[in-house]
Amino acid sequence: SQAGGLALDGRRLVVCLAVSRDEARTLADKRDAKPTDRRNLYLAREGLIRAGTAAAEGLGSADLAKRERFEQLKRQKLRRVTVFVSRTRLCVHNIPKSADDKKLRSIFLCAGGPGARITECRIMRDMQVVNSRGLGQSKGFGFVEFVEHEHALTALRSTNNNPAIFGPAKRLIVEFSLEDRVKLNAKEARLLKSRQKQAAVKGNAKGQKGMSAVAQESRGSEPHKTGAREPGRAKVGAGGAVGKGGGGTGRWAGFQTRVEEQRQEEGDGPRRKLLPLRSHSGPKIRVEPGPYAILWGRVGTLCCASEKMEATFAVNGNACLPFPPKRAEKRAHQADHEERRFGDLVKRYKQRIFGSEQAAMRPMASKWFQE
């Protein structure tokens, strides 16, 4: 046709290459998937440790309370729609006071895996309390930012709650950092404005050449500043701490998400359900056991409420299901109330249709033609 392509009776034909069924299935699997969660909320559960789980074994009550407090603060911040979970920046809590930026960088550089690069690694300090070296006192938390999300995820799973890094009594609390989009945009605007001012001050050609030379020099030394993985440096950074438990994830790593569940296929493909934040908080302990747990004698020692509860059995055929007394009384009261309501309703309808009982017993008056 004149517009290009094949046409038949004025209709343009769409021709595709025929493939086998196996090749079509392979092509469908390789189709690009697009993320459905722009705020990366599924990453907020990464590394979550609740009391009563296998990952919480060996943790003290103070550490569990601290983790629960951080979880509540995270929930409050995520209520704002401008706050999202970063895919590459980690927030590290419970850092010993003696640790410095260099040691923290070496630990996470080793835990990130082969080819990991760190663009930011710093421990937050109180500059009002300065030591002899001019460093402020450590606040016990810091931030580590990777270039790739895969390296950040690997480092989180390798260091979170790992007893081999600083000992069982001082386990790191690692989670993905929360960022505010409004603050990030304001920061970028300030940076752009400062660069424009610097360019306006150095308006001559010589100054511009000097700036370009400095920029090229800084770009040339960027891998060294951003913490690119070096062959000798990675071995020194391992130190035996992460090397023992950081190569993989153990039962202490906490909750782990699966990224493939957070995506949906393009077109008419199936949509997978996102993993939202958990709807309940607190330890993973059943306070009140189910009826079958009492019936079969599988009530654990943690079910303290069952010791005070006297089971009431409701017999249905051959099955006996226990219910608490309060629940049984409530159900009986509801049944009686519904029965009384139904009886009153029937009585009112009878009065409307047939009249009252006194009117029914009253003798009928004779007509005028019967007298």
CSV table of C-alpha atoms in Angstrom, one decimal:
chain,number,residue,atom,x,y,z
A,1,SER,CA,0.0,0.0,0.0
A,2,GLN,CA,1.0,3.7,-0.3
A,3,ALA,CA,1.2,4.0,3.5
A,4,GLY,CA,3.5,1.0,3.8
A,5,GLY,CA,2.7,-2.6,4.6
A,6,LEU,CA,0.2,-5.1,3.2
A,7,ALA,CA,-3.4,-4.2,2.5
A,8,LEU,CA,-6.4,-6.3,1.4
A,9,ASP,CA,-9.7,-4.7,0.3
A,10,GLY,CA,-8.6,-1.4,1.9
A,11,ARG,CA,-7.7,-3.0,5.2
A,12,ARG,CA,-4.2,-3.0,6.5
A,13,LEU,CA,-2.9,-6.4,7.5
A,14,VAL,CA,-0.9,-7.0,10.7
A,15,VAL,CA,1.5,-9.9,10.1
A,16,CYS,CA,3.5,-11.5,12.9
A,17,LEU,CA,6.1,-14.2,12.8
A,18,ALA,CA,4.7,-17.6,13.8
A,19,VAL,CA,6.5,-19.4,16.7
A,20,SER,CA,6.1,-22.6,18.5
A,21,ARG,CA,4.2,-23.0,21.7
A,22,ASP,CA,7.3,-23.3,23.8
A,23,GLU,CA,8.9,-20.3,22.2
A,24,ALA,CA,5.7,-18.3,22.8
A,25,ARG,CA,5.7,-19.3,26.5
A,26,THR,CA,9.4,-18.3,26.7
A,27,LEU,CA,8.7,-14.9,25.1
A,28,ALA,CA,5.7,-14.3,27.5
A,29,ASP,CA,8.0,-15.0,30.5
A,30,LYS,CA,10.6,-12.6,29.2
A,31,ARG,CA,8.2,-9.8,28.8
A,32,ASP,CA,9.2,-6.7,30.7
A,33,ALA,CA,7.3,-6.2,34.0
A,34,LYS,CA,6.4,-2.8,35.3
A,35,PRO,CA,6.3,-2.0,39.1
A,36,THR,CA,2.9,-1.4,40.6
A,37,ASP,CA,4.1,0.1,43.9
A,38,ARG,CA,5.7,3.5,43.3
A,39,ARG,CA,6.4,4.0,47.0
A,40,ASN,CA,8.1,0.6,47.4
A,41,LEU,CA,6.0,-0.2,50.4
A,42,TYR,CA,6.7,-3.9,50.1
A,43,LEU,CA,10.3,-3.1,51.1
A,44,ALA,CA,9.1,-1.7,54.5
A,45,ARG,CA,8.6,-5.2,55.7
A,46,GLU,CA,12.1,-6.4,54.7
A,47,GLY,CA,14.1,-7.5,57.8
A,48,LEU,CA,11.0,-7.4,60.1
A,49,ILE,CA,11.5,-9.5,63.3
A,50,ARG,CA,8.6,-10.1,65.6
A,51,ALA,CA,8.6,-11.7,69.0
A,52,GLY,CA,7.7,-15.4,68.9
A,53,THR,CA,9.4,-16.1,65.5
A,54,ALA,CA,12.5,-18.0,64.9
A,55,ALA,CA,14.5,-14.9,64.0
A,56,ALA,CA,13.7,-13.5,67.5
A,57,GLU,CA,15.5,-16.3,69.3
A,58,GLY,CA,18.4,-14.9,71.4
A,59,LEU,CA,17.1,-11.3,71.3
A,60,GLY,CA,16.5,-9.5,74.6
A,61,SER,CA,13.4,-7.7,75.5
A,62,ALA,CA,15.1,-4.3,75.1
A,63,ASP,CA,16.1,-5.1,71.5
A,64,LEU,CA,12.6,-6.4,70.7
A,65,ALA,CA,11.1,-3.2,72.2
A,66,LYS,CA,13.5,-1.1,70.2
A,67,ARG,CA,12.5,-2.9,66.9
A,68,GLU,CA,8.8,-2.5,67.7
A,69,ARG,CA,9.3,1.3,68.4
A,70,PHE,CA,11.1,1.7,65.0
A,71,GLU,CA,8.3,-0.1,63.3
A,72,GLN,CA,5.6,2.2,64.8
A,73,LEU,CA,7.6,5.3,63.8
A,74,LYS,CA,7.8,3.9,60.3
A,75,ARG,CA,4.1,3.4,60.1
A,76,GLN,CA,3.4,6.9,61.2
A,77,LYS,CA,5.8,8.4,58.6
A,78,LEU,CA,4.3,6.2,55.8
A,79,ARG,CA,0.9,7.7,56.4
A,80,ARG,CA,2.1,10.7,54.3
A,81,VAL,CA,1.8,10.1,50.6
A,82,THR,CA,5.0,12.0,49.9
A,83,VAL,CA,7.1,9.5,51.9
A,84,PHE,CA,8.5,6.5,50.1
A,85,VAL,CA,10.9,3.7,50.8
A,86,SER,CA,14.3,4.0,49.2
A,87,ARG,CA,15.5,1.1,47.1
A,88,THR,CA,19.2,1.8,47.6
A,89,ARG,CA,19.6,3.6,50.9
A,90,LEU,CA,19.8,1.7,54.2
A,91,CYS,CA,19.2,3.0,57.7
A,92,VAL,CA,21.4,1.2,60.3
A,93,HIS,CA,20.6,1.4,64.0
A,94,ASN,CA,22.2,-0.1,67.2
A,95,ILE,CA,25.8,0.8,66.0
A,96,PRO,CA,28.4,0.6,68.8
A,97,LYS,CA,29.9,3.9,69.9
A,98,SER,CA,33.4,2.7,69.0
A,99,ALA,CA,32.6,2.1,65.4
A,100,ASP,CA,33.5,4.7,62.8
A,101,ASP,CA,32.6,5.4,59.1
A,102,LYS,CA,35.5,3.4,57.7
A,103,LYS,CA,34.6,0.3,59.7
A,104,LEU,CA,30.9,0.5,58.8
A,105,ARG,CA,31.8,1.0,55.1
A,106,SER,CA,34.0,-2.1,55.1
A,107,ILE,CA,31.3,-4.2,56.7
A,108,PHE,CA,28.6,-3.3,54.3
A,109,LEU,CA,31.0,-3.3,51.3
A,110,CYS,CA,31.8,-7.0,52.1
A,111,ALA,CA,28.1,-7.8,52.8
A,112,GLY,CA,26.9,-6.3,49.6
A,113,GLY,CA,28.4,-9.0,47.4
A,114,PRO,CA,30.7,-8.9,44.3
A,115,GLY,CA,30.7,-5.6,42.5
A,116,ALA,CA,29.0,-3.6,45.2
A,117,ARG,CA,29.6,0.1,45.3
A,118,ILE,CA,28.7,2.5,48.1
A,119,THR,CA,28.0,6.2,47.4
A,120,GLU,CA,27.3,7.3,51.0
A,121,CYS,CA,28.3,5.8,54.4
A,122,ARG,CA,28.2,7.9,57.5
A,123,ILE,CA,27.4,7.6,61.2
A,124,MET,CA,25.3,10.5,62.6
A,125,ARG,CA,27.2,12.3,65.4
A,126,ASP,CA,26.4,14.9,68.0
A,127,MET,CA,28.8,17.8,67.3
A,128,GLN,CA,28.1,19.4,70.6
A,129,VAL,CA,30.1,16.6,72.3
A,130,VAL,CA,33.4,16.5,70.5
A,131,ASN,CA,36.4,14.2,71.4
A,132,SER,CA,40.1,14.9,71.2
A,133,ARG,CA,40.1,14.0,67.4
A,134,GLY,CA,37.4,16.6,66.7
A,135,LEU,CA,34.7,13.9,66.1
A,136,GLY,CA,31.3,14.2,67.6
A,137,GLN,CA,29.9,11.5,69.8
A,138,SER,CA,28.1,8.8,67.8
A,139,LYS,CA,24.3,8.7,68.0
A,140,GLY,CA,24.2,5.0,67.4
A,141,PHE,CA,22.7,5.1,63.9
A,142,GLY,CA,23.8,5.9,60.3
A,143,PHE,CA,23.1,5.6,56.6
A,144,VAL,CA,24.6,3.5,53.9
A,145,GLU,CA,23.6,4.0,50.2
A,146,PHE,CA,24.4,1.6,47.4
A,147,VAL,CA,24.4,2.1,43.6
A,148,GLU,CA,22.3,-1.0,42.9
A,149,HIS,CA,19.2,-2.2,44.7
A,150,GLU,CA,20.3,-5.9,44.6
A,151,HIS,CA,23.5,-5.0,46.5
A,152,ALA,CA,21.5,-3.1,49.1
A,153,LEU,CA,19.1,-6.0,49.6
A,154,THR,CA,21.9,-8.5,49.9
A,155,ALA,CA,23.7,-6.3,52.5
A,156,LEU,CA,20.5,-5.9,54.5
A,157,ARG,CA,19.8,-9.6,54.7
A,158,SER,CA,23.4,-10.3,55.6
A,159,THR,CA,23.8,-7.7,58.4
A,160,ASN,CA,20.4,-7.4,59.9
A,161,ASN,CA,20.3,-9.1,63.4
A,162,ASN,CA,23.6,-10.8,62.5
A,163,PRO,CA,25.3,-11.9,65.8
A,164,ALA,CA,28.7,-12.4,64.1
A,165,ILE,CA,29.4,-8.7,63.4
A,166,PHE,CA,29.5,-7.0,66.8
A,167,GLY,CA,28.4,-10.0,69.0
A,168,PRO,CA,25.1,-11.4,70.1
A,169,ALA,CA,24.5,-8.6,72.6
A,170,LYS,CA,24.9,-5.8,69.9
A,171,ARG,CA,23.0,-6.8,66.8
A,172,LEU,CA,22.5,-4.3,64.0
A,173,ILE,CA,19.0,-3.2,63.1
A,174,VAL,CA,19.0,-2.6,59.3
A,175,GLU,CA,16.1,-1.4,57.2
A,176,PHE,CA,15.5,0.5,54.0
A,177,SER,CA,15.5,4.2,54.6
A,178,LEU,CA,12.4,6.4,54.3
A,179,GLU,CA,12.7,9.5,52.1
A,180,ASP,CA,10.4,12.5,51.7
A,181,ARG,CA,9.9,13.4,48.0
A,182,VAL,CA,9.2,17.1,48.9
A,183,LYS,CA,12.4,17.4,50.8
A,184,LEU,CA,14.4,15.7,48.1
A,185,ASN,CA,13.0,18.1,45.4
A,186,ALA,CA,13.8,21.1,47.6
A,187,LYS,CA,17.4,19.8,48.1
A,188,GLU,CA,17.9,19.4,44.4
A,189,ALA,CA,16.5,22.9,43.8
A,190,ARG,CA,19.0,24.3,46.3
A,191,LEU,CA,21.9,22.4,44.7
A,192,LEU,CA,20.9,23.6,41.2
A,193,LYS,CA,20.6,27.2,42.5
A,194,SER,CA,24.0,27.1,44.1
A,195,ARG,CA,25.6,25.8,40.9
A,196,GLN,CA,24.0,28.5,38.9
A,197,LYS,CA,25.4,31.1,41.3
A,198,GLN,CA,28.9,29.6,41.0
A,199,ALA,CA,28.6,29.7,37.2
A,200,ALA,CA,27.5,33.3,37.3
A,201,VAL,CA,30.4,34.4,39.4
A,202,LYS,CA,32.9,32.7,37.2
A,203,GLY,CA,31.5,34.1,33.9
A,204,ASN,CA,34.7,34.4,32.0
A,205,ALA,CA,36.1,31.7,29.7
A,206,LYS,CA,39.0,30.9,31.9
A,207,GLY,CA,36.8,30.2,34.9
A,208,GLN,CA,34.6,28.0,32.9
A,209,LYS,CA,37.6,26.0,31.6
A,210,GLY,CA,38.8,25.6,35.2
A,211,MET,CA,35.4,24.3,36.3
A,212,SER,CA,35.3,21.8,33.5
A,213,ALA,CA,38.8,20.6,34.4
A,214,VAL,CA,37.8,20.2,38.0
A,215,ALA,CA,34.7,18.3,37.0
A,216,GLN,CA,36.6,16.0,34.8
A,217,GLU,CA,39.1,15.4,37.6
A,218,SER,CA,36.4,14.7,40.1
A,219,ARG,CA,34.7,12.3,37.7
A,220,GLY,CA,37.9,10.5,37.2
A,221,SER,CA,38.4,9.9,40.9
A,222,GLU,CA,34.7,9.1,41.5
A,223,PRO,CA,35.1,5.3,41.9
A,224,HIS,CA,37.6,5.8,44.7
A,225,LYS,CA,35.3,8.3,46.5
A,226,THR,CA,32.2,6.3,46.1
A,227,GLY,CA,33.8,3.2,47.6
A,228,ALA,CA,34.2,1.0,44.6
A,229,ARG,CA,35.0,-2.6,45.5
A,230,GLU,CA,38.8,-3.1,45.4
A,231,PRO,CA,40.4,-6.6,45.4
A,232,GLY,CA,42.5,-6.0,48.5
A,233,ARG,CA,40.1,-3.8,50.4
A,234,ALA,CA,37.2,-6.3,50.4
A,235,LYS,CA,39.4,-8.9,52.1
A,236,VAL,CA,40.4,-6.4,54.8
A,237,GLY,CA,36.9,-5.2,55.3
A,238,ALA,CA,35.6,-8.8,55.9
A,239,GLY,CA,37.4,-9.1,59.1
A,240,GLY,CA,35.9,-12.5,59.8
A,241,ALA,CA,32.7,-10.8,61.1
A,242,VAL,CA,30.5,-10.8,58.0
A,243,GLY,CA,32.4,-13.5,56.4
A,244,LYS,CA,31.0,-16.0,58.9
A,245,GLY,CA,27.4,-15.1,58.7
A,246,GLY,CA,27.2,-12.5,55.9
A,247,GLY,CA,27.8,-14.8,52.9
A,248,GLY,CA,24.2,-15.9,53.1
A,249,THR,CA,21.1,-15.3,55.2
A,250,GLY,CA,20.4,-17.3,58.3
A,251,ARG,CA,17.3,-17.8,60.5
A,252,TRP,CA,18.1,-14.5,62.2
A,253,ALA,CA,17.6,-12.4,59.0
A,254,GLY,CA,13.9,-11.7,59.6
A,255,PHE,CA,11.2,-11.3,57.0
A,256,GLN,CA,12.2,-11.4,53.3
A,257,THR,CA,10.2,-10.1,50.4
A,258,ARG,CA,10.0,-11.5,46.9
A,259,VAL,CA,10.3,-8.8,44.2
A,260,GLU,CA,8.6,-10.9,41.5
A,261,GLU,CA,5.4,-10.7,43.5
A,262,GLN,CA,5.4,-6.9,43.5
A,263,ARG,CA,5.2,-6.6,39.7
A,264,GLN,CA,2.5,-7.2,37.1
A,265,GLU,CA,2.9,-8.2,33.5
A,266,GLU,CA,2.2,-5.7,30.8
A,267,GLY,CA,-0.9,-6.0,28.7
A,268,ASP,CA,-3.5,-8.5,29.7
A,269,GLY,CA,-1.2,-10.6,31.9
A,270,PRO,CA,-2.1,-11.7,35.4
A,271,ARG,CA,-1.8,-9.1,38.2
A,272,ARG,CA,-0.1,-10.3,41.3
A,273,LYS,CA,-1.2,-9.0,44.7
A,274,LEU,CA,1.1,-6.6,46.5
A,275,LEU,CA,2.4,-7.3,49.9
A,276,PRO,CA,1.1,-4.4,52.1
A,277,LEU,CA,2.2,-3.5,55.6
A,278,ARG,CA,1.0,-5.9,58.2
A,279,SER,CA,-2.3,-5.0,59.7
A,280,HIS,CA,-1.5,-6.0,63.2
A,281,SER,CA,1.4,-5.4,65.5
A,282,GLY,CA,3.0,-7.0,68.5
A,283,PRO,CA,4.4,-10.5,69.1
A,284,LYS,CA,3.4,-13.5,67.1
A,285,ILE,CA,1.6,-15.3,70.0
A,286,ARG,CA,-2.0,-16.6,70.1
A,287,VAL,CA,-3.5,-15.3,73.3
A,288,GLU,CA,-6.7,-17.2,72.9
A,289,PRO,CA,-6.4,-20.6,71.2
A,290,GLY,CA,-9.0,-21.8,68.7
A,291,PRO,CA,-11.7,-24.3,69.6
A,292,TYR,CA,-10.1,-27.2,68.0
A,293,ALA,CA,-6.8,-26.5,69.8
A,294,ILE,CA,-8.6,-26.9,73.1
A,295,LEU,CA,-10.5,-30.0,71.9
A,296,TRP,CA,-7.3,-31.8,70.8
A,297,GLY,CA,-5.2,-30.6,73.7
A,298,ARG,CA,-2.8,-28.5,71.6
A,299,VAL,CA,-2.8,-25.5,73.9
A,300,GLY,CA,0.7,-24.1,74.3
A,301,THR,CA,2.2,-22.5,77.4
A,302,LEU,CA,1.9,-19.1,75.8
A,303,CYS,CA,-1.9,-19.3,75.7
A,304,CYS,CA,-2.3,-17.9,79.3
A,305,ALA,CA,-5.9,-16.8,78.7
A,306,SER,CA,-7.0,-20.4,78.3
A,307,GLU,CA,-6.1,-21.2,81.9
A,308,LYS,CA,-8.8,-18.9,83.1
A,309,MET,CA,-11.4,-19.9,80.6
A,310,GLU,CA,-13.9,-22.7,81.2
A,311,ALA,CA,-14.9,-24.2,77.9
A,312,THR,CA,-18.6,-24.6,77.2
A,313,PHE,CA,-19.4,-27.4,74.8
A,314,ALA,CA,-22.1,-27.0,72.1
A,315,VAL,CA,-23.0,-30.5,70.8
A,316,ASN,CA,-23.9,-30.7,67.1
A,317,GLY,CA,-24.3,-34.3,66.2
A,318,ASN,CA,-21.1,-36.1,67.0
A,319,ALA,CA,-18.9,-33.0,67.1
A,320,CYS,CA,-18.3,-31.1,70.3
A,321,LEU,CA,-16.9,-27.6,69.9
A,322,PRO,CA,-15.9,-25.6,72.9
A,323,PHE,CA,-16.8,-21.9,73.2
A,324,PRO,CA,-16.0,-19.5,76.0
A,325,PRO,CA,-18.9,-18.8,78.5
A,326,LYS,CA,-19.2,-15.1,77.6
A,327,ARG,CA,-19.5,-15.9,73.9
A,328,ALA,CA,-22.1,-18.6,74.5
A,329,GLU,CA,-24.2,-16.3,76.7
A,330,LYS,CA,-24.0,-13.6,74.1
A,331,ARG,CA,-25.1,-15.9,71.3
A,332,ALA,CA,-28.1,-17.1,73.5
A,333,HIS,CA,-29.1,-13.6,74.3
A,334,GLN,CA,-29.0,-12.6,70.6
A,335,ALA,CA,-31.1,-15.6,69.7
A,336,ASP,CA,-33.8,-14.7,72.3
A,337,HIS,CA,-33.8,-11.1,71.2
A,338,GLU,CA,-34.3,-12.0,67.6
A,339,GLU,CA,-37.1,-14.5,68.5
A,340,ARG,CA,-38.9,-11.8,70.5
A,341,ARG,CA,-38.6,-9.3,67.7
A,342,PHE,CA,-40.1,-11.8,65.2
A,343,GLY,CA,-43.0,-12.6,67.6
A,344,ASP,CA,-43.8,-8.9,68.0
A,345,LEU,CA,-43.7,-8.3,64.3
A,346,VAL,CA,-46.1,-11.2,63.6
A,347,LYS,CA,-48.5,-9.9,66.3
A,348,ARG,CA,-48.6,-6.4,64.8
A,349,TYR,CA,-49.3,-7.8,61.3
A,350,LYS,CA,-52.2,-9.9,62.7
A,351,GLN,CA,-53.7,-6.8,64.4
A,352,ARG,CA,-53.5,-4.8,61.2
A,353,ILE,CA,-55.1,-7.6,59.1
A,354,PHE,CA,-57.7,-9.1,61.5
A,355,GLY,CA,-58.0,-6.3,64.0
A,356,SER,CA,-57.7,-6.5,67.8
A,357,GLU,CA,-59.0,-9.4,69.9
A,358,GLN,CA,-61.7,-7.3,71.5
A,359,ALA,CA,-63.0,-6.3,68.1
A,360,ALA,CA,-63.1,-10.0,67.0
A,361,MET,CA,-65.2,-11.0,70.2
A,362,ARG,CA,-67.7,-8.1,69.8
A,363,PRO,CA,-71.1,-9.2,68.2
A,364,MET,CA,-71.8,-7.8,64.8
A,365,ALA,CA,-74.6,-5.2,64.6
A,366,SER,CA,-77.7,-6.1,62.5
A,367,LYS,CA,-78.4,-4.3,59.3
A,368,TRP,CA,-81.4,-1.9,58.8
A,369,PHE,CA,-83.1,-4.3,56.5
A,370,GLN,CA,-82.9,-7.2,59.0
A,371,GLU,CA,-84.8,-5.3,61.8
